[in-house]
């Protein structure tokens, strides 16, 4: 089959997001407005929002999380863009990136010159056990959820398989979470913008205020090993290996490549995109790789005509710490079985030579599932434009990649962006 390419080039000329967190008492549409307004202000040369011709919204399950389906026209109307065509895209936790891909294809086809892509989710309306049940609907409900598998359990199975196959040290999962909290502490939009040390000290201070015995943790890793502070959720994954329950929204503006400089001084061009699907976890031949991620990455690299070594900034789908390690291998940054060693050696930190998840990732930034994929693009926008502040990747990054997974790998979308 010949190399895939877009009918015409597509560029990102604006990007914004809400702070990720828990918005008690705030409507989903108002969270979306926060992201929309930031997107408007990010367009360097300004534009008339009424020039937007269509809207694509990633939303996993407003139906179950808050009893509200049909999100796309609601969000579109709330920001004053009705009666433009508005489409909700659902691909589990990959909904945001799938929406971006559909918006990109709509512009590349020539149907539209300007589209808005958003992602939104409000998960905190439900108690934790019902959030867990809702997320489990992205698994195979007959052969997995019905017999008690939750997403922590499914990813724990992957983590166990990885430890067994490669002789990895389970300590590395704590190191990945620690690293992402270090990055998230530099991100004002992160839900958990705190280093593990800050969380540890806050726990000590709380105990002192209540007149309770003050824990004698010597350092962050002793804290992370304490089952009272960091209990196992599904062995070998602990609480701080898991992404949180989150609310949030993110929005980007796409235009045809020939219009990009009309709106932006530093547009980002979408040079590669791939998407693939796979069977549910129970029906796969491997638990230590996501075949859909490998296929999507290969498609994106081939379209972009680059290799993994050309990528400067990377946002991967670290819903659990093991997921970041597997993603780093599936994307070709490390050989199979070598990702954990790179994480252990600090290679994937901002101070390393292959920074991953400068935003803090889903682990620290937060994971409002329908918004996560678009939120990844917002981070790449800031990194490639040199606007990421204290978390800026050194060396003037020019190529960025996002990796967004639905379920446990039944869907994966990889997009590649370039600053020229």
Coordinates of C-alpha atoms in Angstrom, one line a residue:
X1 CA 0.0 0.0 0.0
X2 CA 1.3 3.5 -0.9
X3 CA 2.3 5.9 1.8
X4 CA -0.7 7.7 3.3
X5 CA -0.9 11.5 3.1
X6 CA -3.5 14.2 3.8
X7 CA -5.3 15.8 0.9
X8 CA -4.0 19.1 2.1
X9 CA -2.0 20.2 5.1
X10 CA -3.6 21.1 8.5
X11 CA -2.3 23.3 11.3
X12 CA -3.1 24.1 14.9
X13 CA -3.4 27.9 15.4
X14 CA -4.9 28.0 18.9
X15 CA -5.0 25.9 22.0
X16 CA -6.4 26.2 25.5
X17 CA -7.5 24.1 28.4
X18 CA -9.1 24.5 31.8
X19 CA -7.3 23.5 34.9
X20 CA -7.9 19.8 35.5
X21 CA -9.4 18.9 38.9
X22 CA -12.7 18.5 40.6
X23 CA -15.3 21.2 39.9
X24 CA -17.9 20.7 42.5
X25 CA -21.0 22.7 41.7
X26 CA -19.7 23.8 38.3
X27 CA -21.5 22.7 35.1
X28 CA -19.6 20.8 32.4
X29 CA -20.4 23.5 29.8
X30 CA -18.8 26.2 32.0
X31 CA -15.6 24.1 32.3
X32 CA -15.6 23.9 28.5
X33 CA -16.0 27.7 28.3
X34 CA -12.9 28.2 30.4
X35 CA -10.9 26.1 27.8
X36 CA -12.6 27.8 24.9
X37 CA -11.7 31.3 26.2
X38 CA -8.1 30.4 26.6
X39 CA -8.0 29.0 23.1
X40 CA -9.4 32.3 21.8
X41 CA -6.7 34.3 23.5
X42 CA -4.0 32.0 22.2
X43 CA -4.5 32.8 18.5
X44 CA -1.7 35.3 17.9
X45 CA -3.3 37.4 15.3
X46 CA -6.9 37.0 16.4
X47 CA -9.9 35.7 14.5
X48 CA -13.7 35.8 14.3
X49 CA -15.1 32.7 16.1
X50 CA -18.0 32.8 13.7
X51 CA -15.5 31.7 11.0
X52 CA -15.4 28.3 12.7
X53 CA -17.3 26.0 10.3
X54 CA -17.7 22.8 12.4
X55 CA -17.1 21.4 15.9
X56 CA -15.9 18.0 17.0
X57 CA -16.1 17.1 20.7
X58 CA -14.4 14.2 22.4
X59 CA -16.6 12.9 25.3
X60 CA -16.4 9.4 26.7
X61 CA -19.4 9.0 28.8
X62 CA -21.3 12.1 30.0
X63 CA -24.3 9.7 29.7
X64 CA -23.1 7.7 32.7
X65 CA -20.9 10.2 34.6
X66 CA -23.5 12.9 34.8
X67 CA -26.6 11.7 33.0
X68 CA -26.0 14.1 30.1
X69 CA -25.6 12.7 26.6
X70 CA -25.4 14.7 23.3
X71 CA -22.6 16.9 24.5
X72 CA -21.4 18.3 21.2
X73 CA -24.4 20.5 20.4
X74 CA -24.6 21.6 24.0
X75 CA -21.0 22.8 24.1
X76 CA -21.3 24.4 20.7
X77 CA -24.4 26.3 21.7
X78 CA -22.9 27.4 25.0
X79 CA -20.0 29.1 23.3
X80 CA -22.3 30.8 20.7
X81 CA -21.4 28.6 17.7
X82 CA -24.8 27.0 16.9
X83 CA -26.1 26.2 14.3
X84 CA -22.7 24.9 13.1
X85 CA -22.5 21.1 12.7
X86 CA -21.4 19.5 16.0
X87 CA -20.3 15.9 16.4
X88 CA -19.5 14.0 19.5
X89 CA -16.7 11.4 19.1
X90 CA -16.5 8.5 21.6
X91 CA -13.5 6.2 21.7
X92 CA -13.2 5.6 25.4
X93 CA -10.2 7.5 26.8
X94 CA -8.9 8.1 23.3
X95 CA -12.1 10.2 22.5
X96 CA -10.2 13.5 22.4
X97 CA -7.5 12.4 20.0
X98 CA -10.1 10.6 17.9
X99 CA -12.0 13.9 17.7
X100 CA -8.9 15.7 16.7
X101 CA -8.2 13.2 13.9
X102 CA -11.8 13.6 12.6
X103 CA -11.4 17.4 12.6
X104 CA -8.1 17.1 10.9
X105 CA -9.5 14.8 8.2
X106 CA -12.5 17.2 7.7
X107 CA -10.1 20.1 7.0
X108 CA -7.7 18.0 4.9
X109 CA -10.6 16.9 2.7
X110 CA -11.3 20.5 1.8
X111 CA -14.8 20.3 3.3
X112 CA -13.9 23.0 5.9
X113 CA -11.2 25.5 6.3
X114 CA -11.5 26.0 10.0
X115 CA -12.8 23.7 12.7
X116 CA -12.8 23.6 16.4
X117 CA -11.9 20.4 18.3
X118 CA -12.6 20.0 22.0
X119 CA -12.6 17.4 24.7
X120 CA -14.6 17.5 27.9
X121 CA -15.5 15.2 30.8
X122 CA -16.9 15.6 34.3
X123 CA -16.3 12.5 36.4
X124 CA -16.5 13.8 39.9
X125 CA -20.3 13.7 40.2
X126 CA -20.1 10.0 40.9
X127 CA -18.5 8.2 43.9
X128 CA -15.3 6.4 43.2
X129 CA -16.9 2.9 42.9
X130 CA -19.4 4.1 40.3
X131 CA -16.6 5.9 38.4
X132 CA -14.7 2.6 38.4
X133 CA -17.8 0.8 37.1
X134 CA -18.3 3.4 34.4
X135 CA -14.7 3.2 33.2
X136 CA -15.1 -0.6 33.1
X137 CA -17.6 -0.2 30.3
X138 CA -14.6 0.5 28.0
X139 CA -13.5 -3.1 28.6
X140 CA -15.2 -6.2 27.3
X141 CA -18.2 -6.2 29.6
X142 CA -19.0 -9.9 28.9
X143 CA -15.6 -11.5 29.3
X144 CA -13.8 -8.9 31.6
X145 CA -16.1 -6.6 33.6
X146 CA -18.7 -9.3 34.2
X147 CA -16.1 -11.4 36.0
X148 CA -14.8 -8.6 38.2
X149 CA -12.0 -7.0 36.1
X150 CA -11.6 -3.3 36.7
X151 CA -9.2 -1.0 34.9
X152 CA -6.7 -1.1 37.8
X153 CA -6.9 -4.9 37.6
X154 CA -6.4 -5.0 33.9
X155 CA -3.3 -2.8 34.0
X156 CA -2.0 -4.7 37.0
X157 CA -2.1 -7.8 34.9
X158 CA -0.1 -6.0 32.3
X159 CA 2.4 -4.8 34.9
X160 CA 2.7 -8.3 36.3
X161 CA 3.4 -9.7 32.9
X162 CA 6.0 -7.0 32.2
X163 CA 7.8 -7.8 35.5
X164 CA 7.8 -11.5 34.7
X165 CA 8.9 -11.2 31.1
X166 CA 11.7 -8.6 31.5
X167 CA 12.8 -9.1 35.1
X168 CA 11.9 -5.5 35.9
X169 CA 12.1 -4.1 39.4
X170 CA 8.6 -3.1 40.6
X171 CA 10.2 -0.1 42.3
X172 CA 10.3 1.5 38.9
X173 CA 6.5 2.1 39.0
X174 CA 7.0 4.4 42.0
X175 CA 9.8 6.2 40.1
X176 CA 7.5 6.9 37.2
X177 CA 4.9 8.4 39.4
X178 CA 7.4 10.4 41.3
X179 CA 8.8 11.8 38.1
X180 CA 5.4 12.8 36.8
X181 CA 4.6 14.6 40.1
X182 CA 7.9 16.5 39.7
X183 CA 6.7 17.6 36.2
X184 CA 3.2 18.3 37.3
X185 CA 4.4 20.6 40.1
X186 CA 5.6 22.9 37.3
X187 CA 2.3 22.9 35.5
X188 CA -0.3 25.4 36.7
X189 CA -3.1 23.4 35.0
X190 CA -2.3 20.2 36.8
X191 CA -4.8 18.6 39.1
X192 CA -2.0 17.4 41.4
X193 CA 0.5 20.2 41.0
X194 CA 2.5 18.9 44.0
X195 CA 5.7 17.0 44.3
X196 CA 5.6 13.8 46.4
X197 CA 7.7 15.5 49.0
X198 CA 5.0 18.3 49.3
X199 CA 2.3 15.7 49.7
X200 CA 4.3 13.8 52.3
X201 CA 5.0 17.0 54.3
X202 CA 1.3 17.9 54.2
X203 CA 0.4 14.5 55.6
X204 CA 2.8 15.1 58.5
X205 CA 1.4 18.5 59.1
X206 CA -2.1 17.2 59.1
X207 CA -1.3 14.5 61.7
X208 CA 0.4 17.2 63.9
X209 CA -2.7 19.4 63.8
X210 CA -5.0 16.5 64.7
X211 CA -2.7 15.5 67.6
X212 CA -2.0 12.1 65.9
X213 CA 1.4 10.4 65.8
X214 CA 3.5 12.1 63.1
X215 CA 4.8 9.5 60.5
X216 CA 8.6 9.2 60.4
X217 CA 9.0 8.9 56.7
X218 CA 12.7 9.7 55.9
X219 CA 12.1 10.5 52.2
X220 CA 9.6 10.3 49.4
X221 CA 10.2 6.7 48.6
X222 CA 9.7 5.6 52.2
X223 CA 6.4 7.4 52.0
X224 CA 5.5 5.7 48.7
X225 CA 6.3 2.3 50.3
X226 CA 4.0 2.9 53.3
X227 CA 0.8 1.0 52.7
X228 CA -1.1 3.5 54.9
X229 CA -0.1 6.4 52.6
X230 CA 0.1 4.5 49.3
X231 CA -2.0 1.3 49.5
X232 CA -2.1 -1.3 46.8
X233 CA -5.0 -0.9 44.5
X234 CA -4.2 -4.1 42.4
X235 CA -0.8 -5.6 42.9
X236 CA 1.8 -4.4 41.9
X237 CA 0.0 -1.0 41.3
X238 CA -0.5 1.3 44.3
X239 CA -2.6 4.4 44.7
X240 CA 0.1 6.7 43.4
X241 CA 0.5 4.6 40.3
X242 CA -3.1 5.5 39.2
X243 CA -4.4 8.6 37.4
X244 CA -7.1 10.4 39.4
X245 CA -10.8 11.1 38.9
X246 CA -10.9 14.4 37.0
X247 CA -13.0 17.1 35.5
X248 CA -11.7 19.3 32.7
X249 CA -11.8 20.5 29.1
X250 CA -9.4 21.3 26.3
X251 CA -9.9 23.0 22.9
X252 CA -7.8 23.5 19.8
X253 CA -8.4 25.4 16.6
X254 CA -7.5 23.8 13.2
X255 CA -7.2 25.5 9.9
X256 CA -5.9 24.5 6.4
X257 CA -2.1 24.9 6.1
X258 CA -2.3 27.7 3.6
X259 CA -4.2 29.8 6.2
X260 CA -2.0 29.1 9.2
X261 CA 0.1 32.2 9.1
X262 CA -2.9 34.4 8.8
X263 CA -3.8 33.5 12.3
X264 CA -0.7 32.4 14.1
X265 CA 2.9 33.6 14.3
X266 CA 4.0 30.0 15.3
X267 CA 1.5 27.5 14.0
X268 CA 2.0 23.8 14.6
X269 CA 1.5 21.6 11.5
X270 CA 0.1 18.1 11.8
X271 CA 2.6 16.1 9.9
X272 CA 1.6 12.6 10.9
X273 CA -1.4 10.8 12.3
X274 CA -2.2 7.1 12.9
X275 CA -5.1 5.2 14.4
X276 CA -5.5 1.5 15.0
X277 CA -7.8 -0.9 17.0
X278 CA -7.3 -4.2 18.7
X279 CA -9.2 -6.9 20.6
X280 CA -9.9 -6.6 24.2
X281 CA -7.2 -7.5 26.7
X282 CA -8.3 -11.1 27.3
X283 CA -8.1 -11.9 23.6
X284 CA -4.5 -10.7 22.9
X285 CA -1.3 -12.6 22.5
X286 CA 0.7 -10.2 24.6
X287 CA 0.2 -8.1 27.7
X288 CA 3.6 -6.3 27.5
X289 CA 2.8 -4.2 24.5
X290 CA -0.2 -2.6 22.8
X291 CA -0.3 -3.7 19.2
X292 CA -2.7 -0.9 18.3
X293 CA -0.2 1.6 19.6
X294 CA 2.6 0.1 17.5
X295 CA 0.5 0.2 14.4
X296 CA -0.8 3.8 15.0
X297 CA 2.8 4.9 15.7
X298 CA 4.1 3.3 12.5
X299 CA 1.4 5.0 10.5
X300 CA 2.1 8.4 12.0
X301 CA 5.9 8.1 11.6
X302 CA 5.5 7.0 7.9
X303 CA 3.2 9.9 7.1
X304 CA 5.5 12.3 8.8
X305 CA 8.6 10.7 7.3
X306 CA 10.4 10.8 10.6
X307 CA 11.8 8.3 13.1
X308 CA 11.3 8.1 16.8
X309 CA 14.7 9.7 17.3
X310 CA 13.4 12.9 15.6
X311 CA 10.7 13.5 18.2
X312 CA 11.5 16.2 20.8
X313 CA 8.4 16.4 23.0
X314 CA 6.2 13.5 24.0
X315 CA 2.9 13.2 25.8
X316 CA 1.8 9.5 26.4
X317 CA -1.2 7.9 27.9
X318 CA 0.0 7.1 31.4
X319 CA -3.3 6.2 33.0
X320 CA -1.2 3.9 35.2
X321 CA 2.6 4.1 35.6
X322 CA 3.1 0.8 33.7
X323 CA 1.3 2.3 30.7
X324 CA 4.0 5.0 30.4
X325 CA 6.7 2.4 30.3
X326 CA 4.9 0.3 27.7
X327 CA 4.2 3.3 25.6
X328 CA 7.8 4.4 25.6
X329 CA 8.6 1.0 24.0
X330 CA 5.6 0.9 21.6
X331 CA 6.5 4.3 20.2
X332 CA 10.1 3.1 19.5
X333 CA 12.0 5.3 22.0
X334 CA 13.3 2.2 23.7
X335 CA 13.6 -1.5 22.8
X336 CA 11.1 -4.0 24.3
X337 CA 12.1 -4.5 27.9
X338 CA 14.3 -1.4 28.1
X339 CA 11.7 1.2 28.9
X340 CA 11.8 0.4 32.6
X341 CA 15.5 0.8 32.7
X342 CA 15.3 4.2 31.0
X343 CA 12.7 5.3 33.6
X344 CA 14.9 4.0 36.4
X345 CA 17.9 5.9 35.1
X346 CA 16.0 9.2 34.8
X347 CA 16.2 9.3 31.0
X348 CA 12.5 10.2 30.8
X349 CA 12.6 13.2 33.2
X350 CA 13.0 16.8 32.1
X351 CA 16.6 16.5 33.0
X352 CA 17.1 13.4 30.8
X353 CA 17.6 13.1 27.1
X354 CA 14.2 11.6 26.4
X355 CA 11.6 13.7 28.4
X356 CA 8.2 12.1 28.5
X357 CA 5.1 13.8 29.9
X358 CA 6.5 17.2 30.7
X359 CA 2.9 18.2 31.6
X360 CA 2.9 15.7 34.5
X361 CA 0.9 13.2 32.3
X362 CA -2.4 11.8 33.2
X363 CA -1.0 10.8 36.5
X364 CA -0.3 14.3 37.8
X365 CA -2.0 16.7 35.4
X366 CA -5.2 14.6 35.6
X367 CA -7.3 12.4 33.4
X368 CA -10.8 13.8 32.5
X369 CA -11.0 11.0 29.9
X370 CA -12.7 12.7 27.0
X371 CA -10.5 15.8 27.3
X372 CA -7.1 14.0 27.9
X373 CA -6.1 13.6 24.2
X374 CA -6.8 17.3 23.4
X375 CA -5.1 18.3 26.6
X376 CA -2.0 16.5 25.4
X377 CA -2.0 18.6 22.2
X378 CA -2.2 21.8 24.4
X379 CA 1.0 20.7 26.1
X380 CA 2.7 20.1 22.8
X381 CA 1.5 23.5 21.6
X382 CA 3.2 25.2 24.6
X383 CA 6.4 23.1 24.3
X384 CA 7.0 23.7 20.6
X385 CA 6.3 27.4 20.9
X386 CA 8.6 27.7 23.9
X387 CA 5.8 28.8 26.2
X388 CA 6.0 26.0 28.8
X389 CA 7.8 28.0 31.5
X390 CA 9.7 26.1 34.2
X391 CA 8.8 22.7 32.5
X392 CA 10.1 23.8 29.1
X393 CA 12.1 21.1 27.4
X394 CA 15.5 22.5 26.6
X395 CA 16.9 22.7 23.1
X396 CA 14.0 24.5 21.3
X397 CA 11.9 21.4 20.5
X398 CA 10.5 21.3 17.0
X399 CA 8.6 18.0 16.7
X400 CA 6.0 16.8 19.2
X401 CA 4.0 13.6 19.5
X402 CA 0.8 12.6 21.4
X403 CA -0.2 9.0 22.2
X404 CA -3.7 8.5 23.4
X405 CA -5.2 5.1 24.3
X406 CA -8.8 3.9 24.6
X407 CA -9.6 1.1 27.0
X408 CA -6.5 -1.1 27.5
X409 CA -5.4 -0.6 24.0
X410 CA -8.5 -1.4 21.9
X411 CA -8.0 2.0 20.4
X412 CA -4.8 4.1 20.0
X413 CA -4.3 7.4 18.2
X414 CA -0.9 8.9 17.6
X415 CA -0.5 12.4 16.2
X416 CA 2.7 14.2 15.3
X417 CA 3.2 18.0 15.2
X418 CA 5.9 20.2 13.8
X419 CA 7.0 23.8 14.3
X420 CA 8.6 25.2 11.2

